[in-house]
XYZ file of C-alpha atoms in Angstrom:
661
model
C -2.589 -13.262 -9.532
C -0.818 -14.039 -12.780
C 2.865 -14.237 -13.531
C 3.044 -14.214 -17.304
C 6.030 -12.201 -18.486
C 6.955 -13.116 -22.061
C 5.213 -12.855 -25.397
C 3.047 -9.761 -25.662
C 0.769 -9.972 -28.676
C -1.079 -7.457 -30.822
C -4.089 -5.923 -29.103
C -7.588 -5.400 -30.473
C -7.427 -1.893 -29.111
C -4.855 -0.020 -27.097
C -5.034 2.018 -23.928
C -5.097 5.741 -24.605
C -2.999 7.510 -21.993
C -4.143 10.840 -20.565
C -0.944 12.515 -21.811
C 1.349 12.231 -24.794
C 4.326 10.918 -25.255
C 8.006 -4.381 -10.581
C 1.371 -9.247 -3.105
C 4.505 -10.227 -1.967
C 4.357 -9.540 1.693
C 7.712 -8.347 2.949
C 8.323 -11.001 5.531
C 11.845 -11.049 6.900
C 12.895 -14.612 7.579
C 14.734 -15.108 10.839
C 15.703 -18.723 10.324
C 18.901 -18.032 8.385
C 22.120 -16.556 9.804
C 23.087 -13.070 8.647
C 26.295 -14.085 6.937
C 27.358 -14.939 3.422
C 26.634 -18.647 3.804
C 23.219 -19.045 2.184
C 23.527 -21.182 -0.917
C 21.578 -20.704 -4.106
C 19.863 -24.024 -3.442
C 18.409 -22.565 -0.224
C 17.481 -19.367 -2.036
C 15.689 -21.337 -4.764
C 13.607 -23.190 -2.158
C 12.675 -19.898 -0.466
C 11.830 -18.293 -3.798
C 9.562 -21.166 -4.859
C 7.758 -21.009 -1.517
C 7.245 -17.290 -1.936
C 5.854 -17.654 -5.452
C 3.444 -20.415 -4.453
C 2.197 -18.513 -1.399
C 1.502 -15.309 -3.315
C 0.186 -16.644 -6.617
C -3.313 -17.564 -7.686
C -2.091 -18.426 -11.169
C -3.275 -21.688 -12.684
C 0.133 -21.960 -14.399
C 2.334 -21.564 -11.305
C 4.488 -24.476 -12.457
C 5.457 -22.622 -15.622
C 6.006 -19.437 -13.651
C 8.550 -21.198 -11.430
C 10.294 -22.678 -14.469
C 10.638 -19.206 -16.002
C 12.158 -17.841 -12.790
C 14.567 -20.781 -12.460
C 15.661 -20.477 -16.077
C 16.524 -16.799 -15.621
C 18.537 -17.567 -12.478
C 20.487 -20.397 -14.161
C 21.530 -18.089 -17.004
C 22.592 -15.463 -14.473
C 24.616 -17.987 -12.447
C 26.449 -19.052 -15.591
C 27.449 -15.455 -16.257
C 28.871 -15.012 -12.732
C 30.469 -18.488 -12.806
C 28.449 -19.966 -9.965
C 26.189 -22.987 -9.414
C 23.277 -23.926 -7.136
C 25.718 -25.198 -4.501
C 27.599 -21.877 -4.454
C 27.066 -19.389 -1.628
C 25.121 -16.260 -2.531
C 27.574 -13.391 -2.813
C 27.683 -9.708 -3.732
C 26.255 -10.488 -7.163
C 22.811 -10.379 -5.483
C 23.741 -7.581 -3.087
C 25.804 -4.427 -3.599
C 27.268 -5.603 -6.927
C 23.923 -6.743 -8.376
C 23.422 -3.884 -10.836
C 26.920 -4.245 -12.252
C 26.585 -8.026 -12.659
C 23.100 -7.681 -14.118
C 24.227 -5.076 -16.631
C 27.097 -7.289 -17.811
C 24.805 -10.323 -17.972
C 22.246 -8.461 -20.084
C 24.949 -7.026 -22.347
C 26.332 -10.508 -23.070
C 22.972 -12.250 -23.413
C 22.143 -11.146 -26.987
C 18.470 -10.989 -26.020
C 15.871 -8.831 -27.725
C 14.880 -5.554 -26.078
C 11.691 -7.017 -24.623
C 13.430 -10.211 -23.519
C 16.063 -8.090 -21.763
C 13.301 -6.309 -19.859
C 11.735 -9.636 -18.882
C 15.086 -11.056 -17.754
C 15.749 -7.966 -15.644
C 12.314 -8.237 -13.999
C 12.780 -11.919 -13.164
C 16.241 -11.390 -11.694
C 14.987 -8.439 -9.671
C 12.438 -10.843 -8.180
C 15.284 -13.162 -7.122
C 17.127 -10.217 -5.623
C 14.004 -9.287 -3.655
C 13.724 -12.789 -2.192
C 17.359 -12.569 -1.115
C 16.736 -9.136 0.423
C 13.836 -10.575 2.424
C 16.250 -13.015 4.059
C 17.817 -9.985 5.731
C 21.158 -10.357 3.947
C 20.892 -7.623 1.323
C 22.246 -4.292 2.567
C 19.902 -1.460 1.706
C 21.594 1.911 1.202
C 19.232 4.847 1.357
C 21.544 6.814 -0.922
C 21.046 4.292 -3.718
C 17.359 5.043 -4.168
C 16.233 6.769 -7.323
C 15.574 10.037 -5.510
C 17.004 11.726 -2.457
C 14.601 13.873 -0.521
C 17.298 16.203 0.765
C 19.094 18.843 -1.239
C 22.189 19.359 0.932
C 24.360 16.556 -0.473
C 27.890 17.434 -1.370
C 28.947 17.011 -5.051
C 30.770 13.793 -4.112
C 27.411 12.301 -2.975
C 25.437 13.532 -5.987
C 24.947 11.183 -8.919
C 26.688 12.084 -12.213
C 23.430 13.066 -13.901
C 22.496 15.418 -11.062
C 25.924 17.075 -11.165
C 25.801 17.547 -14.957
C 22.304 19.042 -14.825
C 23.167 21.471 -12.019
C 26.302 22.610 -13.841
C 24.201 23.201 -16.945
C 21.649 25.231 -14.992
C 24.381 27.288 -13.337
C 26.131 28.033 -16.611
C 22.821 29.058 -18.188
C 21.925 31.130 -15.093
C 18.465 29.553 -14.961
C 16.318 28.097 -12.200
C 14.915 24.589 -12.806
C 11.431 25.985 -13.358
C 12.620 28.634 -15.803
C 14.690 26.049 -17.676
C 11.693 23.722 -17.850
C 9.562 26.469 -19.379
C 12.231 27.282 -21.927
C 12.673 23.610 -22.851
C 8.943 22.862 -22.840
C 9.268 20.003 -20.347
C 7.650 19.151 -17.018
C 8.825 21.569 -14.262
C 8.146 18.968 -11.577
C 10.263 16.356 -13.389
C 13.173 18.742 -13.854
C 12.896 19.754 -10.209
C 13.067 16.109 -9.096
C 16.121 15.545 -11.276
C 17.968 18.362 -9.510
C 17.225 16.610 -6.206
C 18.735 13.294 -7.260
C 15.925 11.561 -9.164
C 16.951 9.727 -12.319
C 14.904 9.970 -15.552
C 13.721 6.724 -17.072
C 14.984 5.445 -20.388
C 12.013 6.945 -22.248
C 13.204 10.473 -21.419
C 15.925 10.728 -24.062
C 13.945 13.173 -26.200
C 13.187 15.263 -23.103
C 16.871 15.381 -22.165
C 17.760 16.646 -25.639
C 15.316 19.527 -25.189
C 16.921 20.389 -21.839
C 20.411 20.227 -23.349
C 19.384 22.654 -26.066
C 17.668 25.027 -23.621
C 20.773 25.134 -21.407
C 23.232 25.372 -24.273
C 24.914 22.113 -23.309
C 26.852 19.832 -25.622
C 24.638 17.256 -27.385
C 24.210 13.984 -25.444
C 25.958 15.380 -22.348
C 22.947 14.630 -20.149
C 22.230 11.240 -21.708
C 25.868 10.244 -21.171
C 25.700 11.383 -17.548
C 22.455 9.437 -17.092
C 24.072 6.265 -18.418
C 26.901 6.698 -15.930
C 24.472 7.338 -13.055
C 22.256 4.357 -13.788
C 25.270 2.054 -13.830
C 25.730 2.749 -10.106
C 22.104 3.209 -9.056
C 19.723 0.479 -7.972
C 16.167 0.757 -9.234
C 14.832 -1.709 -6.709
C 12.898 -0.186 -3.829
C 12.225 -1.702 -0.440
C 9.952 0.337 1.811
C 11.644 0.360 5.232
C 8.310 0.343 7.061
C 7.267 -2.798 5.155
C 10.484 -4.541 6.133
C 9.943 -3.596 9.772
C 6.346 -4.858 9.678
C 7.656 -8.087 8.210
C 10.103 -8.439 11.074
C 7.341 -7.843 13.626
C 5.135 -10.438 11.958
C 7.709 -13.063 12.900
C 6.770 -12.611 16.589
C 2.971 -12.322 16.772
C 1.305 -12.002 20.163
C -2.319 -10.949 19.471
C -4.995 -13.053 21.183
C -6.888 -14.857 18.441
C -10.678 -14.817 18.426
C -10.843 -18.602 18.716
C -8.638 -18.411 21.834
C -11.186 -16.314 23.750
C -12.545 -17.902 26.888
C -16.311 -18.275 27.118
C -16.390 -15.525 29.742
C -14.441 -13.073 27.583
C -16.515 -13.972 24.533
C -19.717 -13.231 26.461
C -18.295 -9.897 27.618
C -17.479 -9.050 24.022
C -20.963 -10.026 22.849
C -22.550 -7.825 25.517
C -20.380 -4.882 24.496
C -21.122 -5.571 20.798
C -24.855 -5.455 21.538
C -24.475 -2.237 23.553
C -22.699 -0.580 20.599
C -25.171 -1.675 17.914
C -28.693 -1.636 19.413
C -30.888 1.381 18.762
C -30.898 2.350 22.453
C -29.110 0.412 25.217
C -31.247 -0.533 28.214
C -29.830 0.419 31.602
C -26.673 2.040 30.183
C -25.964 5.378 28.551
C -24.232 5.745 25.191
C -22.850 8.829 23.456
C -24.784 10.407 20.578
C -22.178 9.217 18.057
C -21.299 6.006 19.857
C -23.364 3.564 17.805
C -21.680 1.097 15.459
C -23.131 0.367 12.016
C -24.124 -3.090 10.838
C -24.113 -3.926 7.140
C -25.175 -6.851 5.051
C -22.269 -9.276 4.346
C -22.572 -8.560 0.628
C -21.786 -4.891 1.292
C -18.811 -5.546 3.557
C -15.176 -6.007 2.631
C -14.667 -8.062 5.826
C -15.174 -11.798 6.151
C -17.788 -12.852 8.706
C -16.369 -14.197 11.983
C -17.285 -14.558 15.657
C -16.163 -11.057 16.693
C -17.668 -8.918 13.916
C -21.044 -10.546 13.225
C -24.395 -9.907 14.930
C -27.803 -11.033 13.675
C -26.279 -12.069 10.368
C -24.720 -8.658 9.703
C -21.119 -7.477 9.826
C -19.666 -4.540 11.760
C -16.315 -3.161 10.559
C -15.941 -1.106 13.764
C -16.287 -4.257 15.858
C -13.572 -5.955 13.825
C -11.171 -3.044 14.198
C -11.862 -2.553 17.910
C -11.403 -6.257 18.631
C -8.050 -6.238 16.815
C -6.876 -3.362 19.038
C -8.077 -5.056 22.219
C -6.749 -8.454 21.113
C -3.236 -6.999 20.892
C -3.540 -5.774 24.477
C -4.929 -9.087 25.736
C -2.200 -10.995 23.922
C 0.415 -8.749 25.538
C -0.998 -9.508 28.987
C -0.405 -13.234 28.388
C 3.013 -12.746 26.781
C 5.877 -13.949 29.045
C 8.009 -11.287 30.690
C 11.089 -12.915 29.170
C 10.040 -11.577 25.756
C 8.754 -8.232 26.999
C 5.177 -9.166 27.890
C 3.104 -8.481 31.000
C 3.543 -12.058 32.162
C 0.095 -13.312 33.198
C 0.177 -17.119 33.387
C -1.295 -19.298 30.636
C -5.012 -19.813 31.075
C -5.408 -16.675 33.183
C -9.008 -15.377 32.922
C -8.765 -12.264 30.728
C -11.561 -9.700 31.043
C -12.469 -6.374 29.456
C -11.930 -5.013 32.970
C -8.172 -4.976 32.293
C -8.787 -2.025 29.949
C -9.338 0.061 33.096
C -5.975 -0.817 34.700
C -3.600 2.130 34.109
C -0.406 0.200 34.896
C -1.280 -2.509 32.356
C -2.293 0.019 29.679
C 0.886 2.048 30.177
C 3.099 -1.054 30.038
C 1.397 -2.215 26.843
C 1.848 1.176 25.156
C 5.543 1.185 26.068
C 5.866 -2.332 24.631
C 4.023 -1.226 21.490
C 6.338 1.764 21.134
C 9.449 -0.389 21.375
C 8.088 -2.618 18.592
C 7.492 0.532 16.548
C 11.171 1.520 16.640
C 10.467 4.017 19.395
C 7.788 5.886 17.447
C 4.570 7.013 19.108
C 2.158 7.176 16.197
C -1.399 6.618 15.043
C -1.386 3.036 16.312
C -1.115 4.199 19.902
C -3.689 6.912 19.208
C -6.275 4.449 17.893
C -5.813 2.111 20.840
C -6.080 4.977 23.337
C -9.220 6.283 21.616
C -10.910 2.885 21.990
C -9.860 2.672 25.657
C -11.032 6.235 26.382
C -14.429 5.440 24.867
C -14.849 2.670 27.428
C -14.060 5.078 30.275
C -15.797 8.328 29.308
C -17.560 10.242 32.066
C -21.274 9.344 32.124
C -21.273 7.284 28.890
C -18.212 5.013 29.266
C -19.237 1.355 28.993
C -16.866 0.163 31.735
C -17.221 3.238 33.935
C -20.950 2.569 34.243
C -20.404 -1.006 35.491
C -18.476 -1.048 38.799
C -19.105 -4.787 39.145
C -16.306 -5.284 36.590
C -13.903 -4.558 39.474
C -14.685 -8.031 40.815
C -13.088 -9.514 37.683
C -9.653 -8.127 38.594
C -7.169 -9.412 41.213
C -7.137 -7.483 44.479
C -3.414 -6.789 43.986
C -4.209 -4.972 40.720
C -6.932 -2.807 42.252
C -4.561 -1.590 45.003
C -7.517 -0.455 47.076
C -8.691 2.003 44.421
C -12.440 2.426 43.856
C -13.627 1.490 40.337
C -14.385 5.062 39.323
C -10.931 6.245 40.396
C -9.321 3.399 38.452
C -11.260 4.350 35.310
C -10.439 8.043 35.690
C -6.707 7.333 36.041
C -6.701 5.184 32.916
C -8.742 7.753 30.989
C -6.239 10.503 31.856
C -3.384 8.186 30.879
C -4.991 7.484 27.487
C -5.338 11.226 26.821
C -1.686 11.806 27.737
C -0.489 9.077 25.373
C -2.729 10.412 22.623
C -1.185 13.876 22.945
C 2.337 12.448 22.623
C 1.628 10.088 19.723
C 2.274 12.489 16.854
C 4.844 10.527 14.854
C 4.122 8.673 11.632
C 4.837 4.970 11.533
C 5.134 5.219 7.781
C 4.990 7.825 5.062
C 2.655 6.641 2.286
C 4.825 8.457 -0.252
C 7.797 6.205 0.578
C 6.157 3.276 -1.212
C 5.666 5.501 -4.273
C 9.339 6.428 -4.724
C 9.743 4.384 -7.888
C 6.614 5.813 -9.497
C 7.225 9.428 -8.516
C 10.754 9.272 -9.947
C 9.267 8.753 -13.428
C 8.453 11.630 -15.781
C 4.864 10.406 -15.715
C 4.228 8.456 -12.479
C 1.207 6.631 -13.894
C 3.165 5.294 -16.882
C 4.335 2.120 -15.068
C 0.713 1.268 -14.262
C -0.257 1.541 -17.928
C 2.685 -0.668 -18.875
C 1.536 -3.312 -16.386
C -1.917 -3.133 -17.958
C -0.357 -3.710 -21.356
C 1.465 -6.778 -20.013
C -1.780 -8.094 -18.547
C -3.430 -7.660 -21.943
C -0.586 -9.662 -23.469
C -1.112 -12.321 -20.800
C -4.763 -12.569 -21.765
C -4.064 -12.632 -25.498
C -1.521 -15.452 -25.121
C -3.773 -17.548 -22.851
C -6.101 -20.186 -24.342
C -9.282 -18.557 -25.620
C -12.115 -18.974 -23.132
C -9.782 -19.966 -20.288
C -9.924 -18.837 -16.671
C -6.382 -17.469 -17.036
C -7.574 -15.134 -19.779
C -10.516 -13.927 -17.672
C -8.382 -13.264 -14.574
C -5.806 -11.301 -16.578
C -8.536 -9.102 -18.062
C -10.066 -8.629 -14.617
C -6.701 -7.502 -13.235
C -6.175 -5.150 -16.164
C -9.539 -3.511 -15.518
C -8.892 -3.349 -11.770
C -5.720 -1.278 -12.229
C -7.455 0.929 -14.781
C -10.389 1.646 -12.482
C -8.051 2.546 -9.608
C -6.480 5.163 -11.882
C -9.786 6.434 -13.268
C -11.702 6.450 -9.963
C -9.259 6.082 -7.036
C -11.762 5.063 -4.384
C -10.898 3.191 -1.216
C -10.333 -0.539 -1.575
C -13.578 -1.325 0.280
C -15.678 0.656 -2.208
C -13.939 -0.960 -5.193
C -14.189 -4.429 -3.656
C -17.922 -4.127 -2.890
C -18.879 -2.296 -6.085
C -21.862 -3.986 -7.724
C -22.768 -4.633 -11.346
C -26.148 -5.899 -12.518
C -27.112 -6.648 -16.122
C -30.353 -4.704 -15.608
C -28.288 -1.535 -15.015
C -29.308 -1.112 -11.360
C -25.849 -1.740 -9.867
C -23.347 0.807 -8.642
C -21.578 0.496 -11.978
C -24.072 1.412 -14.683
C -24.441 2.893 -18.163
C -26.017 6.268 -18.795
C -28.351 7.097 -21.682
C -25.395 7.578 -24.028
C -23.885 4.175 -23.252
C -21.042 5.586 -21.149
C -20.102 3.895 -17.881
C -20.654 5.664 -14.551
C -20.344 4.825 -10.842
C -22.990 5.733 -8.267
C -22.516 4.948 -4.580
C -24.558 6.182 -1.647
C -22.655 8.544 0.624
C -23.495 6.326 3.590
C -21.248 3.580 2.167
C -18.087 5.660 2.426
C -15.652 5.571 5.322
C -15.783 9.379 5.580
C -19.555 9.569 5.294
C -19.815 12.071 8.157
C -17.494 14.453 6.313
C -18.796 14.130 2.772
C -22.430 13.872 3.859
C -25.086 11.504 2.604
C -25.057 12.760 -0.984
C -24.702 10.188 -3.716
C -21.328 9.693 -5.420
C -22.318 9.658 -9.095
C -19.402 10.224 -11.462
C -18.216 9.080 -14.901
C -15.618 6.420 -15.540
C -12.760 7.602 -17.770
C -13.698 7.214 -21.439
C -10.511 5.274 -22.225
C -11.697 2.589 -19.787
C -15.101 2.072 -21.391
C -13.933 -0.546 -23.969
C -12.287 -2.611 -21.205
C -15.478 -2.508 -19.146
C -17.593 -3.519 -22.128
C -15.424 -6.565 -22.789
C -15.192 -7.517 -19.118
C -18.902 -7.508 -18.308
C -19.781 -9.177 -21.611
C -17.139 -11.899 -21.920
C -14.859 -12.232 -18.903
C -16.919 -11.583 -15.772
C -19.490 -14.252 -16.798
C -16.614 -16.692 -17.177
C -15.603 -16.087 -13.550
C -19.190 -16.936 -12.567
C -19.617 -20.139 -14.547
C -20.708 -22.965 -12.235
C -20.032 -20.846 -9.160
C -21.780 -18.733 -6.554
C -24.010 -16.035 -8.053
C -22.782 -12.580 -7.197
C -23.567 -8.942 -7.966
C -19.997 -7.798 -7.328
C -18.092 -6.295 -10.237
C -14.754 -7.883 -9.355
C -14.985 -11.622 -8.731
C -12.614 -14.182 -7.278
C -11.190 -16.869 -9.534
C -11.864 -19.486 -6.848
C -15.653 -19.402 -7.056
C -16.202 -17.603 -3.748
C -17.862 -14.593 -5.352
C -16.423 -11.222 -4.250
C -12.715 -10.588 -4.717
C -11.620 -10.386 -1.067
C -8.339 -8.794 0.044
C -8.370 -6.525 -2.982
C -5.453 -4.465 -1.649
C -3.274 -7.553 -1.428
C -4.360 -8.623 -4.906
C -3.264 -5.281 -6.370
C 0.052 -5.498 -4.538
C 0.651 -8.959 -6.002
C -0.117 -7.758 -9.525
C 2.266 -4.798 -9.329
C 5.056 -6.832 -7.741
C 4.692 -9.605 -10.299
C 5.020 -7.377 -13.332
C 7.176 -4.614 -11.850
C 9.184 -6.059 -8.927
C 11.702 -3.198 -9.011
C 8.935 -0.836 -7.851
C 8.598 -2.528 -4.462
C 4.857 -2.932 -5.093
C 1.884 -0.799 -4.037
C -1.542 -1.707 -2.718
C -4.924 -0.435 -3.881
C -5.001 2.386 -1.318
C -1.645 3.720 -2.556
C -3.308 4.610 -5.864
C -5.105 7.415 -4.029
C -1.785 8.883 -2.918
C -0.214 8.285 -6.330
C -2.983 10.039 -8.252
C -3.173 12.927 -5.779
C 0.591 13.480 -5.592
C 0.960 13.333 -9.365
C -1.837 15.866 -9.891
C -0.677 18.315 -7.210
C 2.885 18.147 -8.518
C 1.685 19.132 -11.991
C -1.027 21.542 -10.826
C 0.181 23.009 -7.512
C -2.469 23.877 -4.931
C -5.351 22.463 -6.985
C -6.769 20.796 -3.884
C -10.342 21.215 -5.109
C -9.811 18.779 -7.986
C -8.033 16.266 -5.751
C -10.825 16.448 -3.184
C -13.374 15.626 -5.881
C -11.277 12.797 -7.333
C -10.738 11.212 -3.909
C -14.298 12.011 -2.754
C -13.011 13.776 0.351
C -13.146 17.280 1.788
C -10.726 20.040 0.818
C -9.636 20.379 4.445
C -8.613 16.726 4.692
C -6.771 16.875 1.358
C -4.867 20.055 2.285
C -3.825 18.464 5.587
C -2.734 15.222 3.906
C -0.720 16.961 1.188
C 0.509 20.015 3.106
C 4.099 19.000 2.306
C 3.426 19.575 -1.410
C 1.833 22.941 -0.673
C 4.911 24.025 1.303
C 7.310 22.804 -1.399
C 5.359 24.672 -4.071
C 5.455 27.858 -2.020
C 9.207 27.667 -1.506
C 9.807 26.903 -5.191
C 7.795 29.973 -6.164
C 9.681 32.071 -3.629
C 13.038 30.749 -4.898
C 12.088 31.682 -8.450
C 11.038 35.152 -7.278
C 14.369 35.760 -5.511
C 16.316 34.399 -8.484
C 14.497 36.765 -10.839
C 15.474 39.737 -8.664
C 19.109 38.615 -8.538
C 19.335 38.495 -12.337
C 17.794 41.922 -13.001
C-alpha cells in the first residue's frame, strides 16, 4: 500500500469516465482513559504505529514525515504543541478549526486537498482511541425524512423551500433542470452535494425560480457544520471485540482434538465415506493452493489441497471451543485450562445455548447471520441419519458424566439439533448493513467519482516514483486493481486468484481484436450451484484496456523479477506471488487516499456498483445480476430496499400530479 499524496504529474493518457461531467482496521484501543488527557505526543506515537502496521510502502519514512508536518502546521494554527492535551480541535470542533487553518494557510487548491486528507487521517487515529464523539446526525446523509426544520441542514431547508414554492416534486424538478433525480432526492433527505456540483445547483436554482447562488450559499453554510468523515459503527464495534479475542487457535489444539478434526475433514472430502452416511450435498471441495484465496494451514489442508469450507467451519467451531475454556469471570463457560476439548461438545445443548447467548451479547444483543452460520454447522453434525456425530454414539464417552445427565447419545443430539433450529429461526437481524460503509460514496452526485480520483492519485504516485522502481509498479498495480473492481465487480476471491499467462491461456486474455476479456469456469464461483457450471466470459471495460496493456507489459514483470514465478494477475510486492488479503489491500488504498470516506473493501465494490446502477435505473435487476454474476432472485432480495423506495417515489409523484390538476 502506498501513501503518496503530493505532486500529481501529467499522464500519458487519462481515465475516461463512464459519464460526463479518504486498510486501516478500526481497532479501538482500550489502553487510554476516556477523558481529555491524551497528549499529542501520545497521539503521534499511536499514529506512527498505525501507519507502519498498515503500510507496505517502501517510503514509509517519508509518509510519516508528511503526516507529522501537516499536524505541526495544524497545531500552530490552534496554538498548541506536542505536549498539549488533545482537545475539541480534533473532536466536535474539528471542521471549524480545519476550515480556519486551510483559509489561513495560503496553500494551492491541490495542496489544500492534501492537507485536509492528512489531517483527517490524524482525526481518524484519535477517533480510534475512543475519545472522538460520533454524532449520527453529522453524517452526510440522514436516512430518515421526519426531521424537524431545526434538525435539517441549511442546504436541505433551502432546497425544500424552493421545491415548495415551485410546487414541484424532487423528481419533476430534476427532469425540468436536467439533473440526476436520485441525487436531488438524496439532497432532500439531508445529503450534501460535493464541491463539483456548483453547475448542477445553478440548473436547479433556475428550474425552481430561486435567486442565483441561493443554493450554493446554503451549501457553504451547511458544509461549515457538517463532518465529511465517516466511521462505520459496525467496524468500530468489531474493533472493540477484537481487543478481547477468545477463539481457540489451531496451534492450541490437543492431539486428540486435532485427530478428531482430521477424521471429520476426511469424512467431508472423500468420494464416499466408509461406515458412515453423508448427505447428497454434504461433500466439501478441495482445490489446488494456486486456485485458493486462503493460506495453507493445519486445519484447511488435505493431501496438498485447500478446502475453504474446512477453514470456515473450523473458525466457527474454534469460537465455541474457545468460549468453553474462557473463565466465567469474563462471561465464558469456565472449563479449566488444559481440559480435553472434543467435537462431542457440539452435541451438548446447554453448552451450545450458553455460547449463543454469549455471542449475542458480544453482538450488541443482535441475533444475526453469525448465529445462523454456527447453528447450520452444528445441525449438520446432528442430522437424522446423516449427522456425523449422531452416527457415532461412542463420542458420548468423551464427555463428563455430569454433562450427559443420564441422557442417551441420540437424545442429546436431538435436543441440540432442535435448539439449533430454534436459534436459526430467531436470528433474523443484520449485524451490519453493507450500505453503511458506502455513505460517503452514495452522497456524491456520481458515487464512483471518488474511486476514479483515487486512481488518478495512484497514477501521479507512479509518475513521480523513480522510473523502473518497485514503488512505481505497485502504484500501477493498485490503480488497475481499483479499475477492475469497477469494470468487473467480482468477489475478492475471484479477483485475487485470477490468472494471466503470456500465451493467452489465462483467465484474463485478449480476443481476436486485441480487447481484454475475463473467462472463469462457473465451478470457481462461490454461488456455483445457483449460476450453474457455465463459463463466465465477459469483456473488460474498454477504458481499462490501456492500463492492462501497460501493467502486463511493464509493471507485472517488475513484481516478478527475482521472485517466485506465478500465473496470478495481481502479485504481491514482497515476492510471495499472489496478492493475498486483497480485500484488506483495497481498504488500505482507499483509506490512504480518501480517509474521509471511512474506507471500503473489495467486496463493497459489488454493493457500490449495484446500488449506483439501481438508483439511476430503478428495478433493472437483470443488468445488476449479470454484472455481479448472480441470479435475479438473489439480487432482488439483496436490494429490495431500493425497489421499495422506487415504488414509493413513483407513487408519491402520482399523488402529487393528481393534487396539482
